[in-house]
Coordinates of C-alpha atoms in Angstrom, one line a residue:
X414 CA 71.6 -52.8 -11.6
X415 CA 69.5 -50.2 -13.3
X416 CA 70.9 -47.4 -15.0
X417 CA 69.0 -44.7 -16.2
X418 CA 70.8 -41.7 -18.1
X419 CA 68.9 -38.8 -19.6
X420 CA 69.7 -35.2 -21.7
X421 CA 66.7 -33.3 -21.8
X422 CA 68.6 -29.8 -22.5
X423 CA 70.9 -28.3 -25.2
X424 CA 73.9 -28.2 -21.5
X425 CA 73.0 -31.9 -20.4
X426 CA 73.7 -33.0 -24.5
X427 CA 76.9 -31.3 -24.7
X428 CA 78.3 -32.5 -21.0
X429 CA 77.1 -36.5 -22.2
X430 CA 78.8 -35.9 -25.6
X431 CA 76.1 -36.5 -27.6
X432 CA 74.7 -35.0 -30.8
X433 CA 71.3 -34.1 -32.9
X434 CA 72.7 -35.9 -36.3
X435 CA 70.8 -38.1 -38.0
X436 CA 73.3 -39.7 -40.8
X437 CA 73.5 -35.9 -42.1
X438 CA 70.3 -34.8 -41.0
X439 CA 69.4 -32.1 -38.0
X440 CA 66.9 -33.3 -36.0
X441 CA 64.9 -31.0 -33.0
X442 CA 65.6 -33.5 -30.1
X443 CA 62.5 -33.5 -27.2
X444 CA 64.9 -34.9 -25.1
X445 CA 67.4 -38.4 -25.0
X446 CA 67.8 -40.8 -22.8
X447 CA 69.3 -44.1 -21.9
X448 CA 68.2 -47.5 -20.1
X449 CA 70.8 -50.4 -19.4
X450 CA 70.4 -53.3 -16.9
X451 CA 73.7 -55.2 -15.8
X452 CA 74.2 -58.3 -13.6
X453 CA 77.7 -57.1 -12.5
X454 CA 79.6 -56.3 -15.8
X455 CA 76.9 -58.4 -18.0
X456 CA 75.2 -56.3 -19.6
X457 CA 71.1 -57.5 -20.0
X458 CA 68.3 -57.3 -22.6
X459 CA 64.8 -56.8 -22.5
X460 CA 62.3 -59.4 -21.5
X461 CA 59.6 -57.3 -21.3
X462 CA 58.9 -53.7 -22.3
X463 CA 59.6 -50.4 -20.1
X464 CA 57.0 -47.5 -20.0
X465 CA 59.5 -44.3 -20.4
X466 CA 57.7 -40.5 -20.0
X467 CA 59.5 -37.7 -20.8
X468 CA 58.7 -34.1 -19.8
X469 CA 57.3 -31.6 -22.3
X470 CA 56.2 -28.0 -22.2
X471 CA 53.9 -28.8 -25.3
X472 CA 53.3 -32.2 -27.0
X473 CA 54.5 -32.3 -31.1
X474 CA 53.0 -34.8 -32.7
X475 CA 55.7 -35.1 -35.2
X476 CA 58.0 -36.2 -32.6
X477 CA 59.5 -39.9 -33.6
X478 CA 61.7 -42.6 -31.3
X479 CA 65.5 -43.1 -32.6
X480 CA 67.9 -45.2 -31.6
X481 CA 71.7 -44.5 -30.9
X482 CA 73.8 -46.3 -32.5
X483 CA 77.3 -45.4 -30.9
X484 CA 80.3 -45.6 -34.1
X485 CA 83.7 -46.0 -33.5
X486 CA 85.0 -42.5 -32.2
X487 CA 82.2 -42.4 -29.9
X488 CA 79.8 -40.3 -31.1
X489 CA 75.9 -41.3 -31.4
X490 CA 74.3 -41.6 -35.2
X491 CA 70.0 -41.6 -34.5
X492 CA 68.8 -43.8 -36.8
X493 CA 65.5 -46.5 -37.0
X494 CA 62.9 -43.8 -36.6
X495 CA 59.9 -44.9 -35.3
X496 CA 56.2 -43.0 -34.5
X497 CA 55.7 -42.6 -30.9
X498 CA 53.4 -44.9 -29.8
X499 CA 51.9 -42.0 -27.3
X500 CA 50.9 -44.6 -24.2
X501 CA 48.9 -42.9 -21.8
X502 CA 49.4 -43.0 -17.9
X503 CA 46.7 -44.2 -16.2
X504 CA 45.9 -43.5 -12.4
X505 CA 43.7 -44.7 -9.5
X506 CA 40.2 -43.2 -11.4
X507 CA 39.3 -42.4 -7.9
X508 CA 41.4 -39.9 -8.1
X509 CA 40.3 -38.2 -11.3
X510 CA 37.3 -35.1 -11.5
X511 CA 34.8 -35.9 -13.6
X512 CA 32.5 -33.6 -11.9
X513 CA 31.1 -30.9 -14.4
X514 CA 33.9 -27.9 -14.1
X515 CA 31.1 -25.5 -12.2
X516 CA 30.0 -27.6 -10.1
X517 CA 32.7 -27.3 -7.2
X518 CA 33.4 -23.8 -7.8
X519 CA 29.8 -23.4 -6.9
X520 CA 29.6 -25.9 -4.1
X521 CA 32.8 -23.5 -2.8
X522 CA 31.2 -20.2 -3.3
X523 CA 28.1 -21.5 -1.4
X524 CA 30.5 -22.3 1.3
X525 CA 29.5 -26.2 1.3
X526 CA 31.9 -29.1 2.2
X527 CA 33.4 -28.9 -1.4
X528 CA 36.6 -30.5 -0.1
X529 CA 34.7 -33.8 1.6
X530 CA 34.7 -36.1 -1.7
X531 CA 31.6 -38.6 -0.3
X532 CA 29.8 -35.4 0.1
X533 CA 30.2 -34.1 -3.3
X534 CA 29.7 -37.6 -4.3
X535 CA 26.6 -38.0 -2.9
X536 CA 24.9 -34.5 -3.6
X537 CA 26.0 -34.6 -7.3
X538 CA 24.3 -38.7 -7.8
X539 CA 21.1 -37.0 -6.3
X540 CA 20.4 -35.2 -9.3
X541 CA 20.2 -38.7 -11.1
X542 CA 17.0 -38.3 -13.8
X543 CA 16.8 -34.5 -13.0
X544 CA 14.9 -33.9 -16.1
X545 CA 15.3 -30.5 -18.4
X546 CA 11.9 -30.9 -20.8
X547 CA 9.4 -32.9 -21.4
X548 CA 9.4 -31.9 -24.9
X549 CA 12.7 -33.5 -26.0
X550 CA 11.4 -36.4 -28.1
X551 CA 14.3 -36.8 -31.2
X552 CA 17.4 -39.1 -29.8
X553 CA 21.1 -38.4 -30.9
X554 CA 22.5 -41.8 -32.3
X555 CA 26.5 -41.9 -31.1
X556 CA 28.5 -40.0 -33.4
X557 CA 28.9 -41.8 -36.5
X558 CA 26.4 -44.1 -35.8
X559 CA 22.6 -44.0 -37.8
X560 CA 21.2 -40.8 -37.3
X561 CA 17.4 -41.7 -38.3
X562 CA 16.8 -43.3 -35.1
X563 CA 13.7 -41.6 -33.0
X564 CA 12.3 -42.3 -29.4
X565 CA 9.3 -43.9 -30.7
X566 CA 6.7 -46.1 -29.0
X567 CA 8.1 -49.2 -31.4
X568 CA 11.6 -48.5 -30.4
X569 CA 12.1 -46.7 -27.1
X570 CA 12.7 -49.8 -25.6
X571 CA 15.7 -51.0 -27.5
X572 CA 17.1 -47.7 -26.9
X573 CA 16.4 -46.8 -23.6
X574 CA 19.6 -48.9 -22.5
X575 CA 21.7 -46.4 -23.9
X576 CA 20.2 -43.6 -24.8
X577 CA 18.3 -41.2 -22.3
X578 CA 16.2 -38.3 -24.7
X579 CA 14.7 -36.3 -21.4
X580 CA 19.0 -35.5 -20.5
X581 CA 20.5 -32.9 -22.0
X582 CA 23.9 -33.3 -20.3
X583 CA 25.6 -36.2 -18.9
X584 CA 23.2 -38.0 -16.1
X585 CA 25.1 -38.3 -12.7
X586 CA 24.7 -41.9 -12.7
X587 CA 26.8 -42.7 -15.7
X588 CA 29.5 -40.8 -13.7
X589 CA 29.1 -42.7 -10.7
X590 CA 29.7 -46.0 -13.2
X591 CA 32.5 -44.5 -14.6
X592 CA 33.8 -44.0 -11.1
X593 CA 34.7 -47.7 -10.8
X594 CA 37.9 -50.1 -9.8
X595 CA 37.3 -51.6 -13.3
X596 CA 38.0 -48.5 -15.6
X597 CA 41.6 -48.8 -14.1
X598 CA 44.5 -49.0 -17.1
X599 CA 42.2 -48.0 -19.2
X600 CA 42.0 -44.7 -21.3
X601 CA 38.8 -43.8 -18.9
X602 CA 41.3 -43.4 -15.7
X603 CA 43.6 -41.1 -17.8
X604 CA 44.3 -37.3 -17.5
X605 CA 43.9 -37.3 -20.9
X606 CA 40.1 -38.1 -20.6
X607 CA 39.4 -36.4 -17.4
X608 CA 40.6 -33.3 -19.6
X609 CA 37.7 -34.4 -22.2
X610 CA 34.7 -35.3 -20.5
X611 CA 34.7 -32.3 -18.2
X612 CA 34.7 -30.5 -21.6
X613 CA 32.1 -32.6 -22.5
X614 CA 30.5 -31.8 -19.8
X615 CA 29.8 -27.9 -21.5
X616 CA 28.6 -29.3 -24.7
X617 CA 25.6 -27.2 -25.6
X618 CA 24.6 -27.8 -29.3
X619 CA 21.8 -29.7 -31.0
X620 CA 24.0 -32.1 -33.0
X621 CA 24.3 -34.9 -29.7
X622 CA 23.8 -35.0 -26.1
X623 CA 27.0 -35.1 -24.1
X624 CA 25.7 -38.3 -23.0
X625 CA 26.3 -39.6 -26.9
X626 CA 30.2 -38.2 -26.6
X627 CA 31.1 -40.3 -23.8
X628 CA 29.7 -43.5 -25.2
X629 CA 31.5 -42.7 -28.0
X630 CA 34.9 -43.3 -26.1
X631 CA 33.0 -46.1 -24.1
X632 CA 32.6 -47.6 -27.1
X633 CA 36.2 -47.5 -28.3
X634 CA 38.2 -48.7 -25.1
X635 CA 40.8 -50.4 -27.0
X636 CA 41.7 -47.7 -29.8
X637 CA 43.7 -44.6 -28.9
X638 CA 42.5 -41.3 -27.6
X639 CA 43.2 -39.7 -31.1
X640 CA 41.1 -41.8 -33.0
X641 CA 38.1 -41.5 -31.1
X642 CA 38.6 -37.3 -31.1
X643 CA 38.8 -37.6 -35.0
X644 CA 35.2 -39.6 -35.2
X645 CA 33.8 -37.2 -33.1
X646 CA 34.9 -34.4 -35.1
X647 CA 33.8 -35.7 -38.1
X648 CA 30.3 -35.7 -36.7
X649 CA 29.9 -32.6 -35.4
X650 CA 29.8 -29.2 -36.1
X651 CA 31.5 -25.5 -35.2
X652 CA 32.8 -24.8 -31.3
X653 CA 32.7 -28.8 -31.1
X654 CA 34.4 -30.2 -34.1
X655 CA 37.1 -27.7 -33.7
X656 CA 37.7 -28.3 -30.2
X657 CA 37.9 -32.4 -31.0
X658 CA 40.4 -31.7 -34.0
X659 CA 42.8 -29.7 -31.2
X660 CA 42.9 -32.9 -28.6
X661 CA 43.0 -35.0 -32.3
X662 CA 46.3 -33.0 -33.2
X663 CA 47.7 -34.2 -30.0
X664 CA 47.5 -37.9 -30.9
X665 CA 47.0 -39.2 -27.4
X666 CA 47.5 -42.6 -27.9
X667 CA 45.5 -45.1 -25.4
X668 CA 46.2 -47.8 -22.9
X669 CA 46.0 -52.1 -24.0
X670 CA 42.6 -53.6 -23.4
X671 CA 41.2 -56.5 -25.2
X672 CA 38.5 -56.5 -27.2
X673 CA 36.5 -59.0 -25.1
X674 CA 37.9 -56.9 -22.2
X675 CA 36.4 -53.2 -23.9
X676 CA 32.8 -55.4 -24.3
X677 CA 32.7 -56.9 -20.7
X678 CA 33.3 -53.0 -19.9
X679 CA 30.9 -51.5 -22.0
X680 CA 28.2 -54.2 -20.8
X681 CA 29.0 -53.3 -17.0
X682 CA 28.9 -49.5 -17.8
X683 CA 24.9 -49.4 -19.1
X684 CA 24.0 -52.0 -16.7
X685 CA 25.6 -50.5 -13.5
X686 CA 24.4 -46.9 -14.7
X687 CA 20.5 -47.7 -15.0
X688 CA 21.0 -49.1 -11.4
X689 CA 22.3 -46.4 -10.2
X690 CA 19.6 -44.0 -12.1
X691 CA 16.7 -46.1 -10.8
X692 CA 17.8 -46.2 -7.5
X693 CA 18.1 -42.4 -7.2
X694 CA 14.8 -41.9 -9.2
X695 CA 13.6 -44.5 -6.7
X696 CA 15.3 -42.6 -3.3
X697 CA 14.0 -39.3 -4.9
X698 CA 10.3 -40.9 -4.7
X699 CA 10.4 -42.2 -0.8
X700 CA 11.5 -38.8 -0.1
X701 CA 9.1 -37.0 -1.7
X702 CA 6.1 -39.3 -0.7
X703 CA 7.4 -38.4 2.9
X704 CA 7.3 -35.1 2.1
X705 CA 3.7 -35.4 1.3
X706 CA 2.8 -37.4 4.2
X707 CA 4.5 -34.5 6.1
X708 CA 2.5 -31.9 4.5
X709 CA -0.9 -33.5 4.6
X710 CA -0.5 -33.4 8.4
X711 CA 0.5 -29.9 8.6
X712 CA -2.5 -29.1 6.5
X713 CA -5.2 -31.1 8.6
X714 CA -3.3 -29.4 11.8
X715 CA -3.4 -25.7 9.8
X716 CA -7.5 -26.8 9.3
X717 CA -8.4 -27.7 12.3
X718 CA -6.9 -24.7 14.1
X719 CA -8.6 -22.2 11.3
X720 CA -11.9 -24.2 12.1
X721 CA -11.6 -23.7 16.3
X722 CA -10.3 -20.4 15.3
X723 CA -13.8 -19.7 13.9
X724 CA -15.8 -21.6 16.3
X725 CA -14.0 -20.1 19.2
X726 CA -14.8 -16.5 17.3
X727 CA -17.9 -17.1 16.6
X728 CA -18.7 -17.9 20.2
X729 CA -16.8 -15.0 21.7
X730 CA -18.9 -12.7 19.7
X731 CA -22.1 -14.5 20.4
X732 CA -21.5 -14.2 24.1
X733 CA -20.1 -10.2 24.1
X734 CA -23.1 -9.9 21.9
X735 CA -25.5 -11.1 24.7
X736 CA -23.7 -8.8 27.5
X737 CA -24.1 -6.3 25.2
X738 CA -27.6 -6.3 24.8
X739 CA -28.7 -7.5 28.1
X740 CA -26.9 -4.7 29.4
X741 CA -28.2 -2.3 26.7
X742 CA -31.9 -3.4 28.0
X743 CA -31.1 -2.9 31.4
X744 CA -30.0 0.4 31.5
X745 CA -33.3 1.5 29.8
X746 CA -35.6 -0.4 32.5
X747 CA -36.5 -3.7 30.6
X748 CA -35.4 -7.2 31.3
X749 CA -34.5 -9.4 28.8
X750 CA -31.7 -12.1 28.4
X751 CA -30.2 -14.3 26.0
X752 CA -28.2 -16.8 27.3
X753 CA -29.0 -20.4 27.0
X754 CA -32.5 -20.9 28.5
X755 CA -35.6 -22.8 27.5
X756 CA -37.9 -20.1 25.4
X757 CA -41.6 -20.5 25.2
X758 CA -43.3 -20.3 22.3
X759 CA -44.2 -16.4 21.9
X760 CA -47.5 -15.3 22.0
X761 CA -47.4 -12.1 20.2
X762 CA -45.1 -11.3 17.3
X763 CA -43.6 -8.3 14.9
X764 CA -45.1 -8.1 11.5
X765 CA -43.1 -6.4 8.9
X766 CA -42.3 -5.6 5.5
X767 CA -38.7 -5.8 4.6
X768 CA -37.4 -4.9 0.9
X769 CA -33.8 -5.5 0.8
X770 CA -31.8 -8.7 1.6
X771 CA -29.3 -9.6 4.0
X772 CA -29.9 -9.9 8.3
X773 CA -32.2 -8.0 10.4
X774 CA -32.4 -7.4 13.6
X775 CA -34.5 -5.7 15.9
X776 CA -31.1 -4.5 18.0
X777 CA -29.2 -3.3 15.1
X778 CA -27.7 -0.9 17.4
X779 CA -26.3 -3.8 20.0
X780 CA -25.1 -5.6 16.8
X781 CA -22.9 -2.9 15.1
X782 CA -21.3 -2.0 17.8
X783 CA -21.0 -5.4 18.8
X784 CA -19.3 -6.3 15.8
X785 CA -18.1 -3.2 14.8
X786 CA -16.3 -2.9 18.3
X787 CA -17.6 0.8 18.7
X788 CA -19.0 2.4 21.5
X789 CA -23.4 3.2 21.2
X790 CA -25.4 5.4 22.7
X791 CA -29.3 4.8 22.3
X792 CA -32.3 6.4 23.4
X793 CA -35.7 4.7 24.1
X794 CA -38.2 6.3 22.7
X795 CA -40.9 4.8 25.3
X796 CA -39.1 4.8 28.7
X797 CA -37.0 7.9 27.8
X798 CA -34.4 6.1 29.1
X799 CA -30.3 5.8 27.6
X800 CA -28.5 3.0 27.3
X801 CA -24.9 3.0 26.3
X802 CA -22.3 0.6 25.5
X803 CA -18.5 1.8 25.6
X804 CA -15.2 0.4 23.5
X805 CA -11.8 1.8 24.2
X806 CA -8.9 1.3 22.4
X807 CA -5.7 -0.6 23.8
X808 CA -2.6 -0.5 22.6
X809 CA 0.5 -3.0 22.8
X810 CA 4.7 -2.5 21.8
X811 CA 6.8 -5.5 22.5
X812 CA 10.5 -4.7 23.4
X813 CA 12.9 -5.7 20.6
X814 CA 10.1 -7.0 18.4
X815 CA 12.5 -7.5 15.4
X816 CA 14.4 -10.1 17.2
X817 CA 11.5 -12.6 17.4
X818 CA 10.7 -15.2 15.1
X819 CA 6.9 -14.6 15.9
X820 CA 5.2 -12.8 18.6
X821 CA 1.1 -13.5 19.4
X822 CA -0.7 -11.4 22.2
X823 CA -3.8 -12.7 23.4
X824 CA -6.8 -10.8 25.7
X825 CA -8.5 -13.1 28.7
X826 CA -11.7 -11.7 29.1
X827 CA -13.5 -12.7 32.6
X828 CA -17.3 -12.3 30.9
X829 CA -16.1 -14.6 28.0
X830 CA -15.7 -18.5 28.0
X831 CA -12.6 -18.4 25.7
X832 CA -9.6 -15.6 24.7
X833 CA -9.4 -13.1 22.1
X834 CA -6.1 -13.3 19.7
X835 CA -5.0 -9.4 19.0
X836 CA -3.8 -8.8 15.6
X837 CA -0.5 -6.6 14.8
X838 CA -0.8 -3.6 13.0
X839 CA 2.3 -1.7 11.8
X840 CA 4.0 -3.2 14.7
X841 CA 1.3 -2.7 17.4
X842 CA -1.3 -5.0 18.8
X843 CA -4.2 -3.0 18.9
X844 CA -7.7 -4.1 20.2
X845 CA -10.7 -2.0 21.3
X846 CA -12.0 -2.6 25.1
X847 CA -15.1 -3.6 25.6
X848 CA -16.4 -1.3 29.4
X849 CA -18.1 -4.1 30.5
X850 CA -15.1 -6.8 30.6
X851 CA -12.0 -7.0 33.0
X852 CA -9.1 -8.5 30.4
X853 CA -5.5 -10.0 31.3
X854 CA -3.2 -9.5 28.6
X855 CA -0.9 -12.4 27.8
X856 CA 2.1 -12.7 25.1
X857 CA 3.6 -15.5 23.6
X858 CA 6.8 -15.3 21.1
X859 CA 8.9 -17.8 19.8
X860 CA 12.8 -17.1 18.9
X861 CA 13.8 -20.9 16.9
X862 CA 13.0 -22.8 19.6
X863 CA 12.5 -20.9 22.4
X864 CA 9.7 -19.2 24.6
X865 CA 9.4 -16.0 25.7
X866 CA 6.3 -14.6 27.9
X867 CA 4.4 -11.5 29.8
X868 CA 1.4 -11.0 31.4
X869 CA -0.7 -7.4 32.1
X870 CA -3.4 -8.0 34.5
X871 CA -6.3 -5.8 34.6
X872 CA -5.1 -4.2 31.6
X873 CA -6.9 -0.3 30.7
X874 CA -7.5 1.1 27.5
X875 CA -4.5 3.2 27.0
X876 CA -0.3 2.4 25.9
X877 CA 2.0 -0.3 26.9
X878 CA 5.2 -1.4 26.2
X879 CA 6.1 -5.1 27.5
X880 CA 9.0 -6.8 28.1
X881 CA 9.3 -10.7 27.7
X882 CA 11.1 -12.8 29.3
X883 CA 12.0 -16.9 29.0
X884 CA 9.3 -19.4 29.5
X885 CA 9.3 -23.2 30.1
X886 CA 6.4 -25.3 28.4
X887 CA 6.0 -26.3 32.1
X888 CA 6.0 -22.8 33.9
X889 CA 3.5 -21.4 31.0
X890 CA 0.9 -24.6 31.8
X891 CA 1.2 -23.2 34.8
X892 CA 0.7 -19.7 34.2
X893 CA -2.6 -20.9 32.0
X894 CA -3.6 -23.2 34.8
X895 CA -4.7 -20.1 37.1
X896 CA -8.0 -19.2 34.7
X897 CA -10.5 -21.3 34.3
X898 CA -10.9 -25.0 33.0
X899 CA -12.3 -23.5 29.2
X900 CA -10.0 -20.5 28.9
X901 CA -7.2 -22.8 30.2
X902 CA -7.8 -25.5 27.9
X903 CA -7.9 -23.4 24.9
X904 CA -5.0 -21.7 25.6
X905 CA -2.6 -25.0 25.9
X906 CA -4.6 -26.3 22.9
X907 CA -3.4 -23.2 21.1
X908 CA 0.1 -23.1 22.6
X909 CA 0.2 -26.9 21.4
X910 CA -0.9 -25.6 18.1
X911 CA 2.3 -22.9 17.9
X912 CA 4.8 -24.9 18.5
X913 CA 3.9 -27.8 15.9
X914 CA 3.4 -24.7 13.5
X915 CA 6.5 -23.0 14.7
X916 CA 8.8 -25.8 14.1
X917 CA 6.4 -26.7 10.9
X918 CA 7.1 -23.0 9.6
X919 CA 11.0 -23.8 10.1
X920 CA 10.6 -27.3 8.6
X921 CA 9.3 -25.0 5.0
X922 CA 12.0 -22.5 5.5
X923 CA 14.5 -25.0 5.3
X924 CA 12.6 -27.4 2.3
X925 CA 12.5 -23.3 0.7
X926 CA 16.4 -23.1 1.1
X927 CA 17.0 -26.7 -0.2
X928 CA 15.1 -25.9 -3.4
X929 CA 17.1 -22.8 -3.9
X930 CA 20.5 -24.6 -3.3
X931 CA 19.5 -27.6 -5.7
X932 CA 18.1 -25.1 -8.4
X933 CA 21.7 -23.5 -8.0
X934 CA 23.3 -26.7 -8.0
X935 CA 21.6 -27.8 -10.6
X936 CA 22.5 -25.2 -12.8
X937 CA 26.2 -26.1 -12.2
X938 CA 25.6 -29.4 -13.3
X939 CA 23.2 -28.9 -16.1
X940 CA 24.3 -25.8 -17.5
X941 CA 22.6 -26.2 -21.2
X942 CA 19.1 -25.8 -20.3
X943 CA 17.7 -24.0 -17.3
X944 CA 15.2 -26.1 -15.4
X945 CA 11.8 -26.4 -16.1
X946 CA 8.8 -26.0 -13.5
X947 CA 8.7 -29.9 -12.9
X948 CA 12.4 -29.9 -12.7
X949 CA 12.6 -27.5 -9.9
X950 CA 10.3 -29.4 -8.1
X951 CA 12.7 -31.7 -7.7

């Protein structure tokens, strides 16, 4: 049988009939307590040694262990005072946060799975490597340690194990190795440390890197808390030093590991967190080489529709510009053409003088109003005869414009090979009629990943206001299939065109949002220095 008796309050030490003498000294008891082990009325001894917390509101580091010796008449003398050996509790280290302190407050306020550990895990080891500057050249020895040591050509190498000059703060990977089975019973997988690295974590001075405090402990597995708080301390300066000589004063004590044990560990912490660190770094690369490949196809797509877009242009305005004219010519009695047709070497020609650069033309007046979209009016001087050439303007409203992710109206003329794209002004789609055309009007818009579509045949110069409606890639083929073979195979090569862009243009919205939330995270996990241009890019 175990028994277990304890008085941790003034009524519990009265009721057990026990006092706070030492021979004739007062003592300030932190509690009492006793441990027997019987095999029926036998009492037993110790064969191996008990691990005994007792509660506390706040730790004294004066506190020391007596033991009751029980006189005569019953009552207890304390006597044998011994210093508490302040053993720590250790716990599964899976269990512990070593996570910087902002960083789940701002995973929570972002509304992210902050509760779903491989998660956080996993976002948190992506920042492996995240670099701050590329300016950062002098290395922090581990306090105490020689401070001379430089990241240098001749000696980068022998340091790099250890020592990472590009961090500020503590790299993600050296979490992830502390985050391992084999820390267990050791002062790593202790409250006691959890309390100090995520302090760590917020070191912000130009004395060490945090990285440099937590070696400092890695390197002193086997020696108590305390120890390792007062060699900080006396290596570092202000908010720091004072803040070590507080957990000092506490005189947390550690956990038993061997030496060969503490170097086995050490060995297995700077191999296991370089893996990790070049494995991200390495993860980080494939991702952004496929986010190259990626973008290198939407920009050969993006060039190849601005080049149609200007051949298709081009030849729209060269054919309206040969209605134009041919028309122009006819209304004042003279025949001429310029479509495609085998010309014969002219017998006669113009000679003139000109004096300022730039295109001429002897039918200026087709031209500007060709390009100008603007109606003419011209009188031959030698026939007597006018000619005029008429634009109207048109004028488009979609219903609910606002609620579509993008909305493109296009004109079908029937004297043209290929469409016309109308451009939106102040929330109109506004285009000047040429008199001489009959035009459809068709509209596409996209809502995520959606169609919508209307169609205006015949359309006049004057106002409309359309209302779209759902669309299948199949039923808008369709609808394209009823012009003929060029405008129709424009058309689906443009429609083609949209919805690679469309879901391209979500695809950059989302890689815009992703940089935003990893510049915020980032900032949670790095708070010391805010990221650089090259840092952001990652």
């Amino acid at each position: 049988q175990l028994q277990i008796k304890t008085a941790l309050n003034p009524l519990s030490i009265l009721q057990n009939g026990l006092s706070t003498m030492s021979n004739d000294r007062l003592l300030q008891t932190a509690g009492m307590f006793s441990v027997n082990g019987f095999d029926g009325d036998q009492p037993l001894q110790l064969n191996k040694e008990i691990a005994v917390s007792i509660p506390a509101k706040e730790i004294n580091p004066a506190m020391q262990l007596f033991d009751g010796v029980e006189s005569s008449n019953g009552t207890i003398n304390w006597v044998n005072p011994q210093p508490i050996d302040n053993r720590l509790r250790t716990y599964n280290i899976s269990q512990l946060d070593f996570y910087p302190p902002k960083y789940i407050p701002t995973l929570k306020e972002l509304q992210k799975d902050y509760r779903n550990k491989k998660y956080t895990d996993s976002l948190y080891y992506s920042f492996s490597g995240y670099s701050h500057s590329e300016d950062m050249r002098v290395v922090s020895p581990v306090p105490g340690e020689d401070e001379s040591v430089v990241d240098t050509p001749v000696n980068r190498k022998a340091i790099d194990s250890r020592w990472h000059p590009y961090i500020w703060q503590i790299d993600p990977a050296k979490i992830k190795a502390l985050w391992d089975p084999r820390f267990n019973n050791t002062i790593i997988a202790t409250k006691e440390f959890e309390e100090r690295l995520r302090y760590i974590h917020t070191i912000c001075n130009d004395e060490y890197t945090s990285d440099n405090y937590l070696e400092a402990y890695l390197r002193n597995l086997a020696k108590p808390l305390y120890e390792t708080d007062e060699l900080i301390a006396r290596s570092s300066l202000g908010e720091t030093r004072k803040k070590f000589l507080e957990f000092a004063k506490r005189k947390d004590g550690g956990v038993m590991v061997t030496n060969a044990l503490q170097q086995k560990l050490s060995t297995y912490f700077y191999q296991r967190s370089k893996a990790y660190r070049e494995a991200a770094e390495k993860t980080w690369a494939q991702y952004q080489d496929s986010l190259a490949a990626l973008n290198e196809i939407a920009n050969k797509k993006r060039r190849d529709a601005a080049l149609a877009d200007f051949e298709r242009n081009n030849k729209n305005f060269q054919e309206e510009y040969c209605t134009n004219l041919t028309n122009a010519y006819q209304q004042v009695g003279i025949h001429k053409t310029c479509h495609n047709t085998v010309v014969p070497p002219a017998e006669k020609y113009y000679n003139i003088t000109i004096s300022t650069p730039g295109w001429k033309n002897l039918d200026m007046y087709v031209m500007d109003a060709t390009k100008n979209r603007q109606s003419m009016s011209f009188t031959d001087s030698i026939t007597g005869k006018t000619a005029t050439i008429t634009y109207s303007e048109m004028n488009i409203t979609i219903e609910q414009r606002v609620q579509y992710d993008r909305v493109l109206v296009y004109l079908m003329p029937d004297s043209l090979s290929s469409f016309q794209r109308v451009q939106e002004t102040g929330g109109r789609f506004t285009e000047k009629l040429n008199g001489l055309f009959r035009y459809d009007a068709l509209v596409l818009a996209y809502k995520g990943n959606d169609m919508f579509y209307f169609k205006q045949s015949s359309i006049q110069p004057t106002n409309y206001v359309f209302r779209l409606a759902p669309i299948t890639m199949a039923g808008l083929q369709k609808e394209l299939g009823k012009y003929d073979l060029p405008k129709a195979t424009d058309m689906i090569k443009e429609v083609d065109y949209l919805l690679f862009d469309q879901k391209e243009l979500k695809r950059e919205a989302q890689l815009r949002d992703d940089e935003k939330f990893r510049i915020t995270i980032a900032r949670a996990i790095y708070g010391c220095a805010a990221p650089t241009k090259k840092a952001i890019s990652r």
